[in-house]
Amino acid sequence: MTVQHVIIIGSGPAGYTAAIYLGRAGLRPTLVTGALAPGGQLVNTTEVENFPGFPEGILGPDLMEAMRAQAERFGTEFIHEDVVSVELVDGNGDGAGAAGTVKRVTLDSGDVLEAHAVIVATGSQYRKLGVPGEEEYAGRGVSYCATCDGFFFKGKPIVVVGGGDSAFEEALYLTRFGSSVTLIHRRDAFRASAIMVERARANEKLTLLTNTVVTGIRGGEAAPSGVAAAQPTVKPLSLNLGGLSLGGGLNLPAAPARAGSVTSVDIRNTVTGDTGTLDTAAVFVAIGHTPATAFLGDIVAKDDDGYVLVEGAGTRTSAPGVFAAGDCVDRTYRQAISAAGMGCRAALDAQHYLESL
Ligand code: NAP
């Protein structure tokens, strides 16, 4: 079997950017895109307004198609499959070569590819609530990224679900836009750091609704023009409100709901069992991420949550010749542009590694 220079696994901004750089360096990379949704998380978003170079914004799928075309232009070969495993093997196949000089990549079809270097850019998946309406209203009020979508809910009531740092960070950020932000958490103690909770408590636009789960997400048709969308209300009023009033900061006029977008969430108090409805234009789900790294087994070091560990600001993993970039490494920034930047670094690191062989 021909041992290729480099295989890139993953077709988000990190993977495509790595492919563009390696293609331009004449290394003819192979990019395994994933079987289901090439393009990563951005193919599920609508308008992307914060990727530099597009002053009018660009649709997520269009941005990813442009990256794919750019990678193709420089000679990337695409394989539309999932990777099931990566092994480090002896380059000579006879036990005499150094272990791990060749990386063997097995695809779900059973096909096997080999390369001297591998770049892992498989991203992470948002954890989902798994409640009725979540899939239906994804991109129409249900979102997993406040930085991406918060802007669209200016002057409208917003719900955030989760009790960790991500949920608090998103909720605090969203107070810039929403007429109100209600953070719903399933317990009465938060996983988030104390300082984030303090900040949230001090923010009069933000309400913490504890011991409460979202059991469903509802949407509807457009409100008649000129009719303000309903303000957040909780029925019945016997729900545990974490000692906070739901009235704070809810007086801004709100725009009408868009056709077919989120209008409310069904909620249940986990202590009393009381159920109710909370009107909202958006539901930001921030209950953690799962990096898509299980297929790597233990060939590279990962942290307890499965994120690949890399050396400092570089992209070298614990396995020589295996590099990692984007959201499968980065639990902090998780932006298309930061993933693309890391894909560039992975390509340059891989290039240096190949030159050293
Ligand atoms: P996390 O800390 O794992 O918190 C996830 C939250 O979602 C938990 O409160 C959890 O509830 C809740 N949750 C999980 N599954 C749920 C479900 N099915 N329904 C309802 N709620 C559910 O995740 P994260 O907030 O994304 O943070 C991940 C890591 O990144 C943490 O180490 C965090 O400190 C770090 N981070 C740091 C910052 C910062 O420092 N600025 C910002 C963001 C993230 P339970 O508490 O009941 O388990």
PDB file of N, CA and C in Angstrom, residues 60-103:
ATOM      1  N   GLY A  60     -23.643  29.620   6.661  1.00  0.00           N
ATOM      2  CA  GLY A  60     -22.696  28.603   7.121  1.00  0.00           C
ATOM      3  C   GLY A  60     -22.385  27.563   6.041  1.00  0.00           C
ATOM      4  N   PRO A  61     -23.406  26.970   5.404  1.00  0.00           N
ATOM      5  CA  PRO A  61     -23.126  25.971   4.369  1.00  0.00           C
ATOM      6  C   PRO A  61     -22.326  26.548   3.201  1.00  0.00           C
ATOM      7  N   ASP A  62     -22.587  27.825   2.839  1.00  0.00           N
ATOM      8  CA  ASP A  62     -21.842  28.450   1.733  1.00  0.00           C
ATOM      9  C   ASP A  62     -20.376  28.639   2.114  1.00  0.00           C
ATOM     10  N   LEU A  63     -20.147  29.031   3.362  1.00  0.00           N
ATOM     11  CA  LEU A  63     -18.769  29.228   3.825  1.00  0.00           C
ATOM     12  C   LEU A  63     -18.013  27.898   3.756  1.00  0.00           C
ATOM     13  N   MET A  64     -18.651  26.829   4.200  1.00  0.00           N
ATOM     14  CA  MET A  64     -17.964  25.540   4.201  1.00  0.00           C
ATOM     15  C   MET A  64     -17.752  25.025   2.788  1.00  0.00           C
ATOM     16  N   GLU A  65     -18.695  25.279   1.899  1.00  0.00           N
ATOM     17  CA  GLU A  65     -18.527  24.852   0.508  1.00  0.00           C
ATOM     18  C   GLU A  65     -17.362  25.617  -0.135  1.00  0.00           C
ATOM     19  N   ALA A  66     -17.230  26.898   0.206  1.00  0.00           N
ATOM     20  CA  ALA A  66     -16.114  27.681  -0.333  1.00  0.00           C
ATOM     21  C   ALA A  66     -14.781  27.129   0.173  1.00  0.00           C
ATOM     22  N   MET A  67     -14.741  26.754   1.448  1.00  0.00           N
ATOM     23  CA  MET A  67     -13.493  26.179   1.995  1.00  0.00           C
ATOM     24  C   MET A  67     -13.184  24.848   1.303  1.00  0.00           C
ATOM     25  N   ARG A  68     -14.236  24.050   1.089  1.00  0.00           N
ATOM     26  CA  ARG A  68     -14.023  22.749   0.435  1.00  0.00           C
ATOM     27  C   ARG A  68     -13.469  22.952  -0.976  1.00  0.00           C
ATOM     28  N   ALA A  69     -14.075  23.889  -1.713  1.00  0.00           N
ATOM     29  CA  ALA A  69     -13.639  24.144  -3.090  1.00  0.00           C
ATOM     30  C   ALA A  69     -12.192  24.636  -3.114  1.00  0.00           C
ATOM     31  N   GLN A  70     -11.841  25.456  -2.121  1.00  0.00           N
ATOM     32  CA  GLN A  70     -10.466  25.984  -2.056  1.00  0.00           C
ATOM     33  C   GLN A  70      -9.480  24.848  -1.783  1.00  0.00           C
ATOM     34  N   ALA A  71      -9.862  23.926  -0.902  1.00  0.00           N
ATOM     35  CA  ALA A  71      -8.998  22.771  -0.619  1.00  0.00           C
ATOM     36  C   ALA A  71      -8.868  21.885  -1.855  1.00  0.00           C
ATOM     37  N   GLU A  72      -9.961  21.732  -2.578  1.00  0.00           N
ATOM     38  CA  GLU A  72      -9.954  20.895  -3.791  1.00  0.00           C
ATOM     39  C   GLU A  72      -9.053  21.505  -4.867  1.00  0.00           C
ATOM     40  N   ARG A  73      -9.123  22.815  -4.963  1.00  0.00           N
ATOM     41  CA  ARG A  73      -8.330  23.529  -5.977  1.00  0.00           C
ATOM     42  C   ARG A  73      -6.835  23.230  -5.826  1.00  0.00           C
ATOM     43  N   PHE A  74      -6.405  23.001  -4.595  1.00  0.00           N
ATOM     44  CA  PHE A  74      -4.977  22.740  -4.381  1.00  0.00           C
ATOM     45  C   PHE A  74      -4.671  21.249  -4.251  1.00  0.00           C
ATOM     46  N   GLY A  75      -5.602  20.420  -4.736  1.00  0.00           N
ATOM     47  CA  GLY A  75      -5.265  19.004  -4.890  1.00  0.00           C
ATOM     48  C   GLY A  75      -5.664  18.083  -3.765  1.00  0.00           C
ATOM     49  N   THR A  76      -6.561  18.533  -2.875  1.00  0.00           N
ATOM     50  CA  THR A  76      -7.020  17.635  -1.800  1.00  0.00           C
ATOM     51  C   THR A  76      -7.932  16.565  -2.390  1.00  0.00           C
ATOM     52  N   GLU A  77      -7.729  15.337  -1.921  1.00  0.00           N
ATOM     53  CA  GLU A  77      -8.649  14.260  -2.304  1.00  0.00           C
ATOM     54  C   GLU A  77      -9.602  14.025  -1.133  1.00  0.00           C
ATOM     55  N   PHE A  78     -10.903  13.914  -1.437  1.00  0.00           N
ATOM     56  CA  PHE A  78     -11.896  13.762  -0.358  1.00  0.00           C
ATOM     57  C   PHE A  78     -12.434  12.341  -0.312  1.00  0.00           C
ATOM     58  N   ILE A  79     -12.586  11.839   0.892  1.00  0.00           N
ATOM     59  CA  ILE A  79     -13.223  10.538   1.075  1.00  0.00           C
ATOM     60  C   ILE A  79     -14.397  10.750   2.036  1.00  0.00           C
ATOM     61  N   HIS A  80     -15.613  10.422   1.561  1.00  0.00           N
ATOM     62  CA  HIS A  80     -16.813  10.708   2.354  1.00  0.00           C
ATOM     63  C   HIS A  80     -17.184   9.508   3.219  1.00  0.00           C
ATOM     64  N   GLU A  81     -16.375   9.274   4.204  1.00  0.00           N
ATOM     65  CA  GLU A  81     -16.617   8.160   5.131  1.00  0.00           C
ATOM     66  C   GLU A  81     -16.253   8.608   6.537  1.00  0.00           C
ATOM     67  N   ASP A  82     -16.599   7.747   7.497  1.00  0.00           N
ATOM     68  CA  ASP A  82     -16.153   7.964   8.875  1.00  0.00           C
ATOM     69  C   ASP A  82     -14.884   7.155   9.116  1.00  0.00           C
ATOM     70  N   VAL A  83     -14.043   7.667   9.994  1.00  0.00           N
ATOM     71  CA  VAL A  83     -12.864   6.897  10.423  1.00  0.00           C
ATOM     72  C   VAL A  83     -13.258   6.097  11.664  1.00  0.00           C
ATOM     73  N   VAL A  84     -12.932   4.815  11.677  1.00  0.00           N
ATOM     74  CA  VAL A  84     -13.270   4.028  12.873  1.00  0.00           C
ATOM     75  C   VAL A  84     -12.075   3.847  13.803  1.00  0.00           C
ATOM     76  N   SER A  85     -10.855   3.898  13.243  1.00  0.00           N
ATOM     77  CA  SER A  85      -9.697   3.797  14.145  1.00  0.00           C
ATOM     78  C   SER A  85      -8.447   4.339  13.473  1.00  0.00           C
ATOM     79  N   VAL A  86      -7.488   4.712  14.309  1.00  0.00           N
ATOM     80  CA  VAL A  86      -6.153   5.095  13.841  1.00  0.00           C
ATOM     81  C   VAL A  86      -5.156   4.270  14.657  1.00  0.00           C
ATOM     82  N   GLU A  87      -4.246   3.620  13.966  1.00  0.00           N
ATOM     83  CA  GLU A  87      -3.214   2.838  14.676  1.00  0.00           C
ATOM     84  C   GLU A  87      -1.844   3.375  14.292  1.00  0.00           C
ATOM     85  N   LEU A  88      -0.919   3.246  15.214  1.00  0.00           N
ATOM     86  CA  LEU A  88       0.477   3.590  14.925  1.00  0.00           C
ATOM     87  C   LEU A  88       1.180   2.279  14.604  1.00  0.00           C
ATOM     88  N   VAL A  89       1.722   2.183  13.405  1.00  0.00           N
ATOM     89  CA  VAL A  89       2.329   0.904  13.018  1.00  0.00           C
ATOM     90  C   VAL A  89       3.783   1.105  12.626  1.00  0.00           C
ATOM     91  N   ASP A  90       4.468  -0.011  12.554  1.00  0.00           N
ATOM     92  CA  ASP A  90       5.869  -0.059  12.167  1.00  0.00           C
ATOM     93  C   ASP A  90       5.968   0.216  10.661  1.00  0.00           C
ATOM     94  N   GLY A  91       6.746   1.223  10.294  1.00  0.00           N
ATOM     95  CA  GLY A  91       6.823   1.642   8.909  1.00  0.00           C
ATOM     96  C   GLY A  91       7.249   0.561   7.939  1.00  0.00           C
ATOM     97  N   ASN A  92       8.079  -0.382   8.371  1.00  0.00           N
ATOM     98  CA  ASN A  92       8.553  -1.422   7.454  1.00  0.00           C
ATOM     99  C   ASN A  92       7.618  -2.617   7.401  1.00  0.00           C
ATOM    100  N   GLY A  93       6.703  -2.681   8.387  1.00  0.00           N
ATOM    101  CA  GLY A  93       5.803  -3.821   8.424  1.00  0.00           C
ATOM    102  C   GLY A  93       6.492  -5.114   8.815  1.00  0.00           C
ATOM    103  N   ASP A  94       7.779  -5.061   9.142  1.00  0.00           N
ATOM    104  CA  ASP A  94       8.493  -6.285   9.496  1.00  0.00           C
ATOM    105  C   ASP A  94       9.018  -6.254  10.931  1.00  0.00           C
ATOM    106  N   GLY A  95       8.536  -5.279  11.694  1.00  0.00           N
ATOM    107  CA  GLY A  95       8.976  -5.204  13.088  1.00  0.00           C
ATOM    108  C   GLY A  95      10.301  -4.483  13.249  1.00  0.00           C
ATOM    109  N   ALA A  96      10.956  -4.142  12.121  1.00  0.00           N
ATOM    110  CA  ALA A  96      12.282  -3.530  12.227  1.00  0.00           C
ATOM    111  C   ALA A  96      12.214  -2.002  12.283  1.00  0.00           C
ATOM    112  N   GLY A  97      11.123  -1.427  11.757  1.00  0.00           N
ATOM    113  CA  GLY A  97      11.010   0.033  11.742  1.00  0.00           C
ATOM    114  C   GLY A  97      10.563   0.558  13.093  1.00  0.00           C
ATOM    115  N   ALA A  98      10.681   1.865  13.253  1.00  0.00           N
ATOM    116  CA  ALA A  98      10.258   2.477  14.513  1.00  0.00           C
ATOM    117  C   ALA A  98       8.732   2.430  14.593  1.00  0.00           C
ATOM    118  N   ALA A  99       8.216   2.024  15.743  1.00  0.00           N
ATOM    119  CA  ALA A  99       6.764   1.956  15.917  1.00  0.00           C
ATOM    120  C   ALA A  99       6.175   3.342  15.712  1.00  0.00           C
ATOM    121  N   GLY A 100       5.080   3.412  14.978  1.00  0.00           N
ATOM    122  CA  GLY A 100       4.373   4.679  14.845  1.00  0.00           C
ATOM    123  C   GLY A 100       4.856   5.554  13.718  1.00  0.00           C
ATOM    124  N   THR A 101       5.835   5.105  12.924  1.00  0.00           N
ATOM    125  CA  THR A 101       6.255   5.956  11.813  1.00  0.00           C
ATOM    126  C   THR A 101       5.182   6.010  10.737  1.00  0.00           C
ATOM    127  N   VAL A 102       4.323   4.993  10.727  1.00  0.00           N
ATOM    128  CA  VAL A 102       3.195   5.015   9.807  1.00  0.00           C
ATOM    129  C   VAL A 102       1.904   5.011  10.611  1.00  0.00           C
ATOM    130  N   LYS A 103       0.947   5.821  10.152  1.00  0.00           N
ATOM    131  CA  LYS A 103      -0.358   5.849  10.812  1.00  0.00           C
ATOM    132  C   LYS A 103      -1.353   5.122   9.904  1.00  0.00           C
TER     133      LYS A 103
END
